[in-house]
Short mmCIF file of C-alpha atoms and ligand atoms in Angstrom, two decimals:
data_model
loop_
_atom_site.label_atom_id
_atom_site.label_comp_id
_atom_site.label_asym_id
_atom_site.label_seq_id
_atom_site.Cartn_x
_atom_site.Cartn_y
_atom_site.Cartn_z
CA MET A 95 -13.79 -18.92 13.90
CA SER A 96 -16.99 -17.28 14.09
CA LYS A 97 -19.87 -17.05 11.19
CA HIS A 98 -21.10 -13.39 11.52
CA THR A 99 -23.03 -13.68 8.10
CA LEU A 100 -26.36 -12.91 9.33
CA GLY A 101 -27.45 -9.11 10.75
CA PRO A 102 -25.45 -6.63 10.04
CA VAL A 103 -22.55 -5.26 10.92
CA ARG A 104 -20.76 -3.43 13.93
CA LEU A 105 -18.11 -2.16 14.73
CA ARG A 106 -16.27 -0.40 17.25
CA VAL A 107 -13.72 1.58 18.38
CA ALA A 108 -12.77 1.99 22.61
CA PRO A 109 -10.84 4.84 23.41
CA SER A 110 -9.43 4.95 26.76
CA PRO A 111 -9.88 8.15 28.74
CA THR A 112 -5.78 9.34 29.18
CA GLY A 113 -5.30 12.74 28.51
CA ASP A 114 -5.59 14.26 24.77
CA PRO A 115 -7.17 11.79 22.15
CA HIS A 116 -4.26 10.02 20.38
CA VAL A 117 -4.21 10.32 16.90
CA GLY A 118 -4.37 6.13 16.78
CA THR A 119 -8.03 6.80 17.51
CA ALA A 120 -8.62 8.27 14.41
CA TYR A 121 -6.85 5.68 12.53
CA MET A 122 -8.83 3.23 14.08
CA SER A 123 -12.29 4.85 13.96
CA LEU A 124 -11.78 5.81 10.53
CA PHE A 125 -11.42 1.91 9.53
CA ASN A 126 -14.27 0.52 11.41
CA LEU A 127 -16.52 3.05 9.94
CA ALA A 128 -15.20 2.95 6.10
CA PHE A 129 -16.30 -0.55 6.63
CA ALA A 130 -19.07 -0.34 8.68
CA ARG A 131 -20.65 2.22 6.25
CA GLN A 132 -19.90 0.28 3.46
CA GLN A 133 -22.02 -2.41 4.78
CA GLY A 134 -25.01 -0.32 5.94
CA GLY A 135 -24.33 -1.89 9.32
CA GLN A 136 -23.40 0.33 13.01
CA PHE A 137 -20.48 2.01 14.82
CA LEU A 138 -19.92 2.39 18.65
CA LEU A 139 -18.24 4.50 20.08
CA ARG A 140 -17.27 2.70 23.62
CA ILE A 141 -15.22 4.41 26.41
CA GLU A 142 -12.76 1.96 28.14
CA ASP A 143 -12.67 3.24 30.99
CA THR A 144 -11.10 1.03 33.74
CA ASP A 145 -7.67 1.44 34.62
CA ARG A 146 -8.50 3.91 37.03
CA ALA A 147 -4.77 5.06 37.44
CA ARG A 148 -4.57 6.54 33.92
CA PHE A 149 -7.63 8.53 33.50
CA ARG A 150 -8.26 11.23 33.08
CA HIS A 151 -11.64 13.81 33.35
CA ASP A 152 -11.86 15.48 30.10
CA SER A 153 -10.66 13.40 27.82
CA GLU A 154 -13.84 11.89 27.10
CA GLN A 155 -15.18 14.66 26.29
CA GLN A 156 -12.43 15.84 23.72
CA VAL A 157 -12.30 12.49 22.06
CA PHE A 158 -15.88 13.17 21.84
CA GLY A 159 -14.51 16.88 20.12
CA MET A 160 -11.85 15.14 17.77
CA LEU A 161 -14.41 12.84 16.18
CA HIS A 162 -16.56 15.55 15.65
CA TRP A 163 -14.38 17.85 14.51
CA LEU A 164 -12.72 14.57 11.35
CA GLY A 165 -16.23 14.15 10.32
CA LEU A 166 -16.03 10.21 11.64
CA THR A 167 -19.54 9.93 13.11
CA TRP A 168 -21.05 7.40 15.61
CA ASP A 169 -24.85 5.59 15.68
CA GLU A 170 -24.37 4.56 19.25
CA GLY A 171 -21.55 5.68 22.04
CA PRO A 172 -21.97 7.30 25.48
CA ASP A 173 -22.82 10.53 24.88
CA ILE A 174 -25.90 9.89 22.44
CA GLY A 175 -26.94 6.12 24.30
CA GLY A 176 -28.03 3.38 21.88
CA PRO A 177 -29.91 -0.24 22.80
CA VAL A 178 -26.44 -1.62 24.48
CA GLY A 179 -25.64 0.71 26.89
CA PRO A 180 -24.12 1.76 29.21
CA TYR A 181 -21.07 2.82 26.88
CA ARG A 182 -18.58 3.38 29.23
CA GLN A 183 -16.86 0.35 30.80
CA SER A 184 -17.17 1.89 34.68
CA GLU A 185 -20.47 2.15 34.34
CA ARG A 186 -20.92 -1.66 33.50
CA LEU A 187 -18.92 -2.98 36.52
CA ASP A 188 -22.16 -5.18 37.84
CA THR A 189 -22.34 -6.28 33.93
CA TYR A 190 -18.95 -8.44 34.16
CA ALA A 191 -19.36 -10.42 37.52
CA PRO A 192 -21.77 -13.13 36.74
CA TYR A 193 -18.87 -13.78 33.67
CA VAL A 194 -15.76 -14.13 36.32
CA ARG A 195 -18.34 -15.96 38.47
CA LYS A 196 -18.70 -19.16 36.18
CA LEU A 197 -15.48 -19.07 34.94
CA LEU A 198 -14.23 -19.63 38.39
CA LYS A 199 -17.63 -22.20 38.68
CA SER A 200 -15.82 -23.65 35.21
CA GLY A 201 -12.34 -23.61 36.96
CA HIS A 202 -11.15 -21.54 33.98
CA ALA A 203 -10.20 -18.92 36.28
CA TYR A 204 -8.59 -18.68 39.99
CA HIS A 205 -8.55 -15.95 42.93
CA CYS A 206 -4.94 -15.28 43.42
CA TRP A 207 -3.57 -13.31 45.90
CA CYS A 208 -0.13 -12.74 45.73
CA SER A 209 0.76 -9.46 46.33
CA PRO A 210 2.48 -6.79 44.02
CA GLU A 211 5.87 -7.54 46.68
CA ARG A 212 5.63 -10.82 45.49
CA LEU A 213 4.91 -10.43 41.98
CA ALA A 214 7.99 -7.86 41.27
CA GLN A 215 10.03 -10.76 43.59
CA MET A 216 8.65 -13.64 41.30
CA ARG A 217 9.21 -11.92 38.20
CA GLU A 218 12.87 -10.32 39.00
CA GLU A 219 13.97 -14.03 40.09
CA GLN A 220 12.00 -15.26 36.73
CA GLN A 221 14.61 -12.68 35.43
CA LYS A 222 17.71 -13.45 36.83
CA SER A 223 17.75 -17.34 35.92
CA LYS A 224 16.86 -16.33 32.71
CA GLN A 225 13.59 -18.13 32.77
CA PRO A 226 10.47 -17.04 30.68
CA THR A 227 8.66 -14.10 32.88
CA GLY A 228 5.19 -15.48 34.27
CA TYR A 229 2.91 -15.88 37.01
CA ASP A 230 4.34 -19.17 38.68
CA ARG A 231 0.31 -20.11 40.00
CA LEU A 232 1.20 -20.36 43.26
CA CYS A 233 -2.12 -19.79 43.97
CA HIS A 234 -3.81 -22.21 41.98
CA GLY A 235 -5.51 -24.53 44.27
CA LYS A 236 -5.68 -23.16 46.97
CA SER A 237 -8.58 -22.06 49.41
CA GLU A 238 -7.92 -18.28 51.14
CA LYS A 239 -6.83 -20.25 54.09
CA GLU A 240 -3.95 -22.17 52.67
CA ARG A 241 -2.70 -19.49 51.13
CA ARG A 242 -2.42 -17.03 53.84
CA GLU A 243 -0.38 -19.27 55.20
CA LEU A 244 2.50 -18.47 52.58
CA PRO A 245 4.37 -15.42 52.26
CA GLY A 246 3.48 -12.45 49.99
CA PHE A 247 -0.26 -12.47 50.59
CA SER A 248 -2.55 -10.02 50.57
CA GLU A 249 -6.27 -9.37 51.50
CA THR A 250 -7.52 -8.41 48.09
CA PRO A 251 -7.37 -11.34 45.73
CA VAL A 252 -6.95 -11.23 41.97
CA VAL A 253 -8.88 -13.27 38.95
CA ARG A 254 -5.89 -14.66 36.88
CA MET A 255 -7.51 -17.25 34.16
CA LEU A 256 -5.65 -21.18 33.80
CA ILE A 257 -4.15 -20.18 30.40
CA PRO A 258 -3.88 -24.63 29.31
CA ASP A 259 -1.39 -26.14 28.15
CA ASP A 260 -2.80 -26.90 24.79
CA VAL A 261 -4.23 -22.83 23.79
CA GLU A 262 -4.53 -22.11 20.43
CA LEU A 263 -2.31 -19.42 19.46
CA GLU A 264 -3.52 -19.25 16.07
CA PHE A 265 -6.32 -17.24 14.69
CA ASP A 266 -7.90 -15.37 10.88
CA ASP A 267 -7.21 -11.68 11.07
CA LEU A 268 -9.04 -10.16 8.21
CA ILE A 269 -6.07 -8.09 7.35
CA ARG A 270 -3.03 -10.81 8.00
CA GLY A 271 -4.17 -14.17 7.56
CA ARG A 272 -3.54 -16.69 9.55
CA VAL A 273 -1.67 -15.25 12.72
CA SER A 274 0.36 -16.66 15.52
CA ALA A 275 0.72 -15.31 18.56
CA PRO A 276 2.81 -15.87 21.93
CA ARG A 277 2.09 -18.03 24.39
CA PRO A 278 0.40 -15.82 27.40
CA ASP A 279 0.94 -16.15 30.52
CA ASP A 280 -2.35 -16.65 33.55
CA GLN A 281 -4.10 -12.95 33.05
CA VAL A 282 -5.51 -10.99 35.15
CA ILE A 283 -9.18 -10.54 34.49
CA LEU A 284 -10.86 -8.86 37.50
CA LYS A 285 -8.11 -6.45 39.89
CA ALA A 286 -8.25 -6.41 43.45
CA ASP A 287 -9.75 -2.98 42.69
CA GLY A 288 -12.93 -4.61 41.45
CA PHE A 289 -12.75 -3.40 37.87
CA PRO A 290 -11.96 -5.81 35.09
CA THR A 291 -9.09 -5.47 33.70
CA TYR A 292 -9.18 -5.00 29.51
CA HIS A 293 -8.85 -8.24 28.48
CA LEU A 294 -12.27 -9.08 30.54
CA ALA A 295 -13.66 -6.09 29.54
CA VAL A 296 -13.03 -5.99 26.13
CA VAL A 297 -14.73 -9.54 25.50
CA VAL A 298 -17.69 -9.16 27.71
CA ASP A 299 -18.86 -5.83 25.60
CA ASP A 300 -18.13 -7.05 22.43
CA HIS A 301 -20.10 -10.00 22.66
CA GLU A 302 -22.74 -7.56 24.81
CA MET A 303 -22.84 -4.94 22.37
CA LYS A 304 -23.05 -7.71 18.99
CA VAL A 305 -19.80 -6.53 18.14
CA THR A 306 -19.19 -8.34 14.42
CA HIS A 307 -15.86 -7.25 13.75
CA VAL A 308 -12.73 -6.03 16.08
CA VAL A 309 -10.63 -3.30 14.31
CA ARG A 310 -7.91 -2.78 16.06
CA GLY A 311 -4.07 -1.64 16.42
CA GLU A 312 -1.47 -4.72 16.18
CA GLU A 313 0.03 -4.14 19.50
CA TRP A 314 -3.15 -6.45 20.65
CA ILE A 315 -2.35 -9.46 18.30
CA SER A 316 -0.55 -11.22 21.31
CA SER A 317 -3.63 -10.80 23.16
CA THR A 318 -5.90 -12.25 20.68
CA PRO A 319 -5.47 -15.90 21.69
CA LYS A 320 -6.78 -15.46 25.66
CA HIS A 321 -9.60 -13.39 24.38
CA LEU A 322 -10.57 -16.28 21.90
CA LEU A 323 -9.93 -18.58 24.65
CA LEU A 324 -12.57 -16.81 26.68
CA TYR A 325 -15.32 -16.63 24.06
CA ARG A 326 -14.78 -19.87 24.07
CA TRP A 327 -15.10 -21.08 27.90
CA LEU A 328 -17.69 -18.72 28.29
CA GLY A 329 -19.65 -20.29 25.26
CA LEU A 330 -20.07 -17.10 23.35
CA GLU A 331 -19.16 -16.96 19.29
CA ALA A 332 -15.97 -14.65 18.99
CA PRO A 333 -16.28 -11.95 15.89
CA HIS A 334 -13.73 -11.62 12.98
CA PHE A 335 -10.16 -9.21 13.62
CA ALA A 336 -8.45 -7.41 12.36
CA HIS A 337 -5.20 -5.79 13.59
CA MET A 338 -3.94 -3.06 12.13
CA PRO A 339 -0.60 -1.82 11.34
CA LEU A 340 0.34 0.97 13.96
CA LEU A 341 2.00 4.32 12.88
CA ARG A 342 5.41 4.58 13.40
CA ASN A 343 7.15 7.80 13.65
CA THR A 344 10.17 7.90 10.25
CA ASP A 345 12.40 6.66 12.81
CA LYS A 346 9.88 3.33 13.14
CA SER A 347 9.49 3.80 16.20
CA LYS A 348 5.69 3.21 17.26
CA ILE A 349 4.37 6.92 17.49
CA SER A 350 3.30 7.85 21.27
CA LYS A 351 2.44 11.66 22.76
CA ARG A 352 5.10 11.89 24.66
CA LYS A 353 7.35 12.02 21.68
CA ASN A 354 6.55 13.65 18.99
CA PRO A 355 3.30 16.09 18.99
CA ALA A 356 1.14 15.11 16.20
CA ALA A 357 0.42 12.36 17.91
CA ARG A 358 -2.28 14.24 20.10
CA LEU A 359 -5.05 14.86 17.54
CA THR A 360 -5.60 18.39 18.90
CA TRP A 361 -2.64 19.33 17.54
CA PHE A 362 -3.82 19.11 13.91
CA VAL A 363 -6.31 21.54 15.03
CA GLU A 364 -3.51 23.83 15.67
CA GLN A 365 -1.66 24.33 13.41
CA GLY A 366 -4.31 24.32 10.59
CA TYR A 367 -4.60 21.00 9.12
CA LEU A 368 -8.14 20.18 7.14
CA PRO A 369 -10.18 17.38 9.16
CA GLU A 370 -10.75 16.26 4.94
CA ALA A 371 -6.88 16.64 4.31
CA LEU A 372 -6.49 14.45 7.69
CA VAL A 373 -8.59 11.41 7.19
CA ASN A 374 -7.37 11.62 3.76
CA PHE A 375 -3.98 11.40 4.65
CA LEU A 376 -4.89 8.54 7.88
CA ALA A 377 -6.72 6.13 4.36
CA LEU A 378 -3.35 6.61 3.09
CA LEU A 379 -0.95 5.46 5.74
CA ALA A 380 -2.60 1.93 5.49
CA TYR A 381 -4.51 1.85 2.31
CA PRO A 382 -3.39 1.94 -1.42
CA PRO A 383 -4.64 5.03 -3.99
CA ALA A 384 -7.43 5.05 -6.02
CA GLN A 385 -5.40 4.96 -9.62
CA ASP A 386 -7.34 6.97 -12.92
CA ALA A 387 -8.00 6.26 -16.37
CA GLN A 388 -4.91 6.71 -17.10
CA GLY A 389 -3.10 4.39 -14.22
CA LYS A 390 -1.99 7.53 -12.24
CA ASP A 391 -2.27 7.33 -7.82
CA VAL A 392 -5.54 9.36 -7.24
CA GLU A 393 -3.88 10.07 -3.82
CA LYS A 394 -7.04 12.28 -2.86
CA PHE A 395 -9.88 11.45 -1.95
CA GLY A 396 -12.86 12.00 0.33
CA PHE A 397 -14.32 9.29 3.40
CA ALA A 398 -17.87 8.41 0.76
CA ASP A 399 -15.02 7.41 -2.31
CA PHE A 400 -12.89 5.68 0.88
CA ALA A 401 -15.61 3.74 2.26
CA ARG A 402 -17.18 2.42 -1.28
CA ASP A 403 -14.73 -0.37 -1.89
CA PHE A 404 -13.18 0.01 0.90
CA ALA A 405 -11.58 -4.14 1.12
CA TRP A 406 -9.96 -5.49 4.46
CA SER A 407 -7.55 -7.43 2.38
CA LYS A 408 -6.49 -3.96 0.44
CA VAL A 409 -4.72 -2.83 3.92
CA ASN A 410 -0.87 -2.87 4.24
CA PRO A 411 0.02 -4.63 7.28
CA VAL A 412 3.10 -3.56 6.92
CA GLY A 413 3.42 -0.16 9.68
CA PRO A 414 2.86 2.53 7.65
CA ILE A 415 5.20 6.15 8.02
CA PHE A 416 3.56 8.82 9.67
CA ASP A 417 5.13 11.29 7.19
CA LEU A 418 3.74 14.90 8.62
CA LYS A 419 5.52 16.66 5.03
CA LYS A 420 3.28 14.30 2.74
CA LEU A 421 -0.05 15.37 4.91
CA GLU A 422 1.45 19.26 4.61
CA TRP A 423 1.76 18.77 0.78
CA LEU A 424 -2.27 17.42 1.02
CA ASN A 425 -3.47 19.31 3.31
CA GLY A 426 -2.08 22.85 0.81
CA VAL A 427 -4.11 21.12 -2.03
CA TYR A 428 -7.15 20.43 0.19
CA ILE A 429 -6.90 24.55 1.02
CA ARG A 430 -6.08 25.28 -3.09
CA ASP A 431 -9.63 23.50 -3.39
CA LEU A 432 -11.47 25.14 -1.14
CA ASP A 433 -14.10 27.72 -2.44
CA LEU A 434 -13.24 31.40 -1.05
CA GLY A 435 -16.15 31.70 1.14
CA ASP A 436 -15.22 28.68 2.98
CA PHE A 437 -11.40 28.66 2.85
CA THR A 438 -11.95 32.70 4.29
CA SER A 439 -14.86 30.90 7.41
CA ARG A 440 -12.00 28.90 8.11
CA LEU A 441 -8.48 31.11 8.99
CA LEU A 442 -11.73 32.66 11.12
CA PRO A 443 -10.79 31.02 14.35
CA TYR A 444 -6.98 30.49 13.90
CA LEU A 445 -7.44 34.27 13.58
CA GLU A 446 -9.57 35.09 16.79
CA ARG A 447 -7.23 32.83 18.45
CA ALA A 448 -4.01 34.99 17.34
CA GLY A 449 -6.46 38.19 18.56
CA VAL A 450 -5.73 39.46 14.82
CA LEU A 451 -9.32 39.72 14.41
CA SER A 452 -11.62 39.56 17.50
CA GLY A 453 -15.19 36.25 17.46
CA ASN A 454 -17.14 39.51 16.08
CA PRO A 455 -15.91 40.70 12.84
CA SER A 456 -17.59 43.20 11.29
CA LEU A 457 -19.30 43.27 7.61
CA GLY A 458 -16.25 45.13 6.16
CA GLU A 459 -14.01 43.13 7.85
CA LEU A 460 -14.66 40.41 6.75
CA ALA A 461 -14.98 41.22 3.59
CA ARG A 462 -11.02 42.56 3.48
CA LEU A 463 -10.42 39.23 5.46
CA LYS A 464 -11.70 37.11 2.00
CA SER A 465 -10.19 39.96 -0.37
CA VAL A 466 -6.72 38.39 1.35
CA ALA A 467 -7.13 35.38 1.70
CA ALA A 468 -7.67 35.02 -1.99
CA LEU A 469 -4.19 36.74 -2.39
CA ILE A 470 -2.45 33.76 0.01
CA GLN A 471 -4.60 30.32 -0.63
CA THR A 472 -2.19 29.54 -3.11
CA ARG A 473 0.60 30.12 -0.59
CA ILE A 474 0.19 28.40 2.64
CA ALA A 475 -0.23 24.84 3.72
CA LEU A 476 -2.00 25.13 6.94
CA LEU A 477 -4.45 27.46 8.15
CA GLY A 478 -2.32 28.32 10.85
CA GLU A 479 0.72 30.09 8.69
CA SER A 480 -1.76 32.66 7.54
CA VAL A 481 -2.00 34.82 10.98
CA PRO A 482 1.35 37.02 10.04
CA LEU A 483 0.10 36.81 6.83
CA VAL A 484 -3.09 38.28 7.22
CA ALA A 485 -2.11 40.41 11.01
CA PRO A 486 -0.72 43.24 9.08
CA PHE A 487 -4.00 43.81 7.58
CA PHE A 488 -5.64 44.68 10.63
CA VAL A 489 -3.13 46.44 12.18
CA ALA A 490 -3.35 50.72 13.03
CA ASP A 491 -1.48 52.20 10.39
CA ASP A 492 0.56 53.27 13.87
CA GLN A 493 0.92 49.86 15.29
CA LEU A 494 2.75 48.08 12.51
CA VAL A 495 5.37 47.03 13.71
CA ILE A 496 8.56 46.34 11.48
CA ALA A 497 10.31 42.96 11.83
CA ASP A 498 14.05 43.44 13.22
CA ASP A 499 15.25 40.93 9.58
CA ALA A 500 13.12 42.88 7.69
CA ARG A 501 14.35 46.23 9.14
CA ALA A 502 18.28 44.69 8.93
CA ASP A 503 17.64 44.02 5.28
CA LEU A 504 16.64 47.11 3.97
CA GLY A 505 19.54 48.27 1.82
CA PRO A 506 20.86 51.45 1.40
CA ASP A 507 18.59 53.24 -1.33
CA ALA A 508 15.72 52.17 1.12
CA ALA A 509 15.42 56.19 2.38
CA ARG A 510 15.93 57.49 -1.85
CA VAL A 511 13.15 54.37 -2.80
CA LEU A 512 10.57 55.80 -0.01
CA ASP A 513 11.23 59.01 -1.10
CA ALA A 514 10.34 58.70 -5.00
CA ALA A 515 7.45 56.02 -4.31
CA ILE A 516 5.75 58.37 -1.67
CA HIS A 517 6.45 61.30 -4.56
CA ALA A 518 4.54 58.80 -7.48
CA LEU A 519 2.09 56.98 -5.35
CA GLY A 520 0.33 60.34 -4.37
CA ASP A 521 -0.66 61.32 -7.93
CA ILE A 522 -2.75 58.28 -8.34
CA ASP A 523 -6.00 58.74 -6.24
CA ASP A 524 -8.73 56.39 -5.34
CA HIS A 525 -11.92 58.15 -5.26
CA LEU A 526 -14.28 55.40 -7.87
CA LEU A 527 -15.01 58.44 -10.25
CA ASP A 528 -11.53 57.58 -11.10
CA LEU A 529 -11.70 53.76 -11.45
CA VAL A 530 -13.42 54.81 -15.05
CA ALA A 531 -10.80 56.15 -15.77
CA GLY A 532 -8.73 53.36 -15.16
CA THR A 533 -5.74 55.52 -12.74
CA ALA A 534 -7.93 54.51 -9.33
CA TRP A 535 -5.30 52.81 -6.94
CA ASN A 536 -5.80 50.20 -7.66
CA ALA A 537 -2.77 47.20 -8.49
CA ALA A 538 -2.01 47.41 -12.02
CA ALA A 539 -2.18 51.12 -11.66
CA LEU A 540 0.39 50.44 -8.53
CA GLU A 541 2.58 48.59 -10.04
CA SER A 542 3.23 49.99 -13.84
CA THR A 543 3.60 53.21 -11.09
CA LEU A 544 5.98 51.79 -8.94
CA ARG A 545 8.02 50.22 -11.75
CA ALA A 546 8.73 53.08 -13.85
CA THR A 547 9.32 54.55 -10.88
CA LEU A 548 11.68 53.11 -8.75
CA VAL A 549 13.40 50.72 -11.15
CA ASP A 550 13.16 52.25 -15.09
CA GLY A 551 13.73 55.64 -12.57
CA LEU A 552 15.68 55.46 -9.96
CA GLY A 553 17.88 52.16 -12.12
CA LEU A 554 16.92 49.58 -8.99
CA LYS A 555 16.98 46.11 -9.27
CA ALA A 556 13.37 44.86 -8.32
CA ARG A 557 14.02 42.93 -5.35
CA LEU A 558 15.93 46.94 -3.86
CA ALA A 559 13.62 48.72 -5.69
CA PHE A 560 10.04 46.86 -3.72
CA GLY A 561 11.75 45.13 -0.42
CA PRO A 562 10.91 49.01 1.19
CA ILE A 563 7.33 49.33 0.20
CA ARG A 564 6.68 45.92 0.99
CA THR A 565 8.36 45.91 4.73
CA ALA A 566 6.73 49.35 4.69
CA VAL A 567 3.39 48.01 3.88
CA SER A 568 3.36 44.80 6.16
CA GLY A 569 6.21 45.22 8.25
CA ALA A 570 7.46 42.03 6.62
CA LYS A 571 9.70 40.85 4.10
CA VAL A 572 7.25 38.20 3.12
CA SER A 573 3.85 39.04 2.27
CA PRO A 574 0.73 38.91 0.24
CA PRO A 575 1.99 39.87 -3.55
CA LEU A 576 2.42 43.70 -3.29
CA PHE A 577 1.05 45.35 -5.30
CA GLU A 578 -2.31 43.98 -4.74
CA SER A 579 -1.33 44.02 -0.40
CA MET A 580 -1.73 48.04 -1.24
CA GLU A 581 -4.63 48.10 -2.93
CA ILE A 582 -6.79 46.25 -0.38
CA LEU A 583 -4.97 48.74 1.97
CA GLY A 584 -5.88 51.36 0.50
CA LYS A 585 -4.24 54.63 -0.65
CA THR A 586 -4.18 56.28 2.75
CA SER A 587 -2.94 53.82 5.33
CA THR A 588 -0.51 52.83 2.14
CA MET A 589 0.61 56.49 2.38
CA ALA A 590 1.30 56.55 5.73
CA ARG A 591 3.16 53.62 6.41
CA LEU A 592 5.71 54.58 3.19
CA HIS A 593 6.02 58.01 5.55
CA ALA A 594 6.30 55.68 8.94
CA LEU A 595 9.30 53.23 7.71
CA ARG A 596 10.46 56.66 5.92
CA ALA A 597 10.82 58.29 9.40
CA THR A 598 11.91 56.14 10.87
CA LEU A 599 15.24 55.79 8.41
N1 LIG B 730 -9.20 0.23 24.64
C1 LIG B 730 -8.17 -0.20 23.72
C2 LIG B 730 -7.06 1.17 23.24
O1 LIG B 730 -6.99 2.25 23.29
C3 LIG B 730 -9.39 -0.66 22.68
C4 LIG B 730 -8.59 -1.88 21.72
C5 LIG B 730 -8.93 -2.43 21.32
O2 LIG B 730 -9.92 -2.65 20.47
O3 LIG B 730 -9.88 -4.01 21.53
O4 LIG B 730 -5.92 0.65 22.45
#
């Protein structure tokens, strides 16, 4: 095992740009970064784009965007450079060649000319006869000329590792202690297209980039013995390893982008999760909450708190369940703790995307939005939920659409209720001077007037009395608090909306 006792720690995250960034990339980045920051070391971003078949051009920018959104910042990377670049594997192809030559020369690696068809057939036969699958070493020890004479020859060879019989299968893991992995077969390290496989590239790059701690998903445990062999054969010092537990769906299956929308980081933005809540949640997935003086769990914490006390020994190696209900709860806690101005501005992109507000709202619109935001801040768990609640405040009175379920629920007294409300509210003035007299158009005056008129006057239960009013002003069964909403809308709009619904009954 290595001894990186001197010099700063250097950690990295190494996503493959194969589509929408995976939530696992954020989770890995978070744990890598926490340790790097705590130790005063560096955190690198490396793009592992050697799998050309799955490469997606826009994916790299999305990775940058999502990590920035989460506030998980890197010190070196393809966008900002650094002393050990390039930070994209596809730009490092020349780097790998001498390592491959060295391994071929020392006999630890060999050329393999087997065609994909031959390999498939070999595997099928192994499976049929219940033998362990793995390369049968047909090419090992043969020259190109000798191999050419045998069936299943392909012109361009790959290079494979020659895994020795006594390969060390155990290694130390910072989270798991002593770990044992299954025996590998003769892994391809250089592909026919000239690109290294992950296994060679990761070792060479982590060495050249002076990475001291490799922190990655537990799916790589079985590859670590191969990587340790490469370090040994190449005469390089191996880094420390920590294999993080994989995130799992509630049915314990691995989170995949095909099956779970929450595997895509962009989904969290779309829904209206706050980045700081997601970071907090990702930390909690594999890390215990701190305790307060009374011994109670403190589940809400920021990155700085997390990094300050971070210890690998506290990471729980058991696959955490990705419980979206818990995240939603936590997001609600974060939303309620925002100051009103901050909360209001975080709503803007959602309202703009839904067409409720333009990208350039006026001061008047912003002031109104802030008043509405104050009404909904305790009522939503996701920023996206604000859209239907805010929209009625920014629609012209004659454009307000009454939702079908709200209309169906109006009840038999709706016409009576609206007539009485229109009559009573008509007497409340909305001039500034009336503020002084305490009779102005404000929530308290509206509530006492409507209660006196509808509940006491008409003898209706509150729900039946106020339901039609709510539907008239918001178009929906659910809205922010009614009297405050009417205050914000003002007298002219409110009266127009009451009249409009009445006219349809
Ligand atoms: N490209 C690999 C992945 O996306 C990186 C694994 C590692 O960190 O070594 O999982």
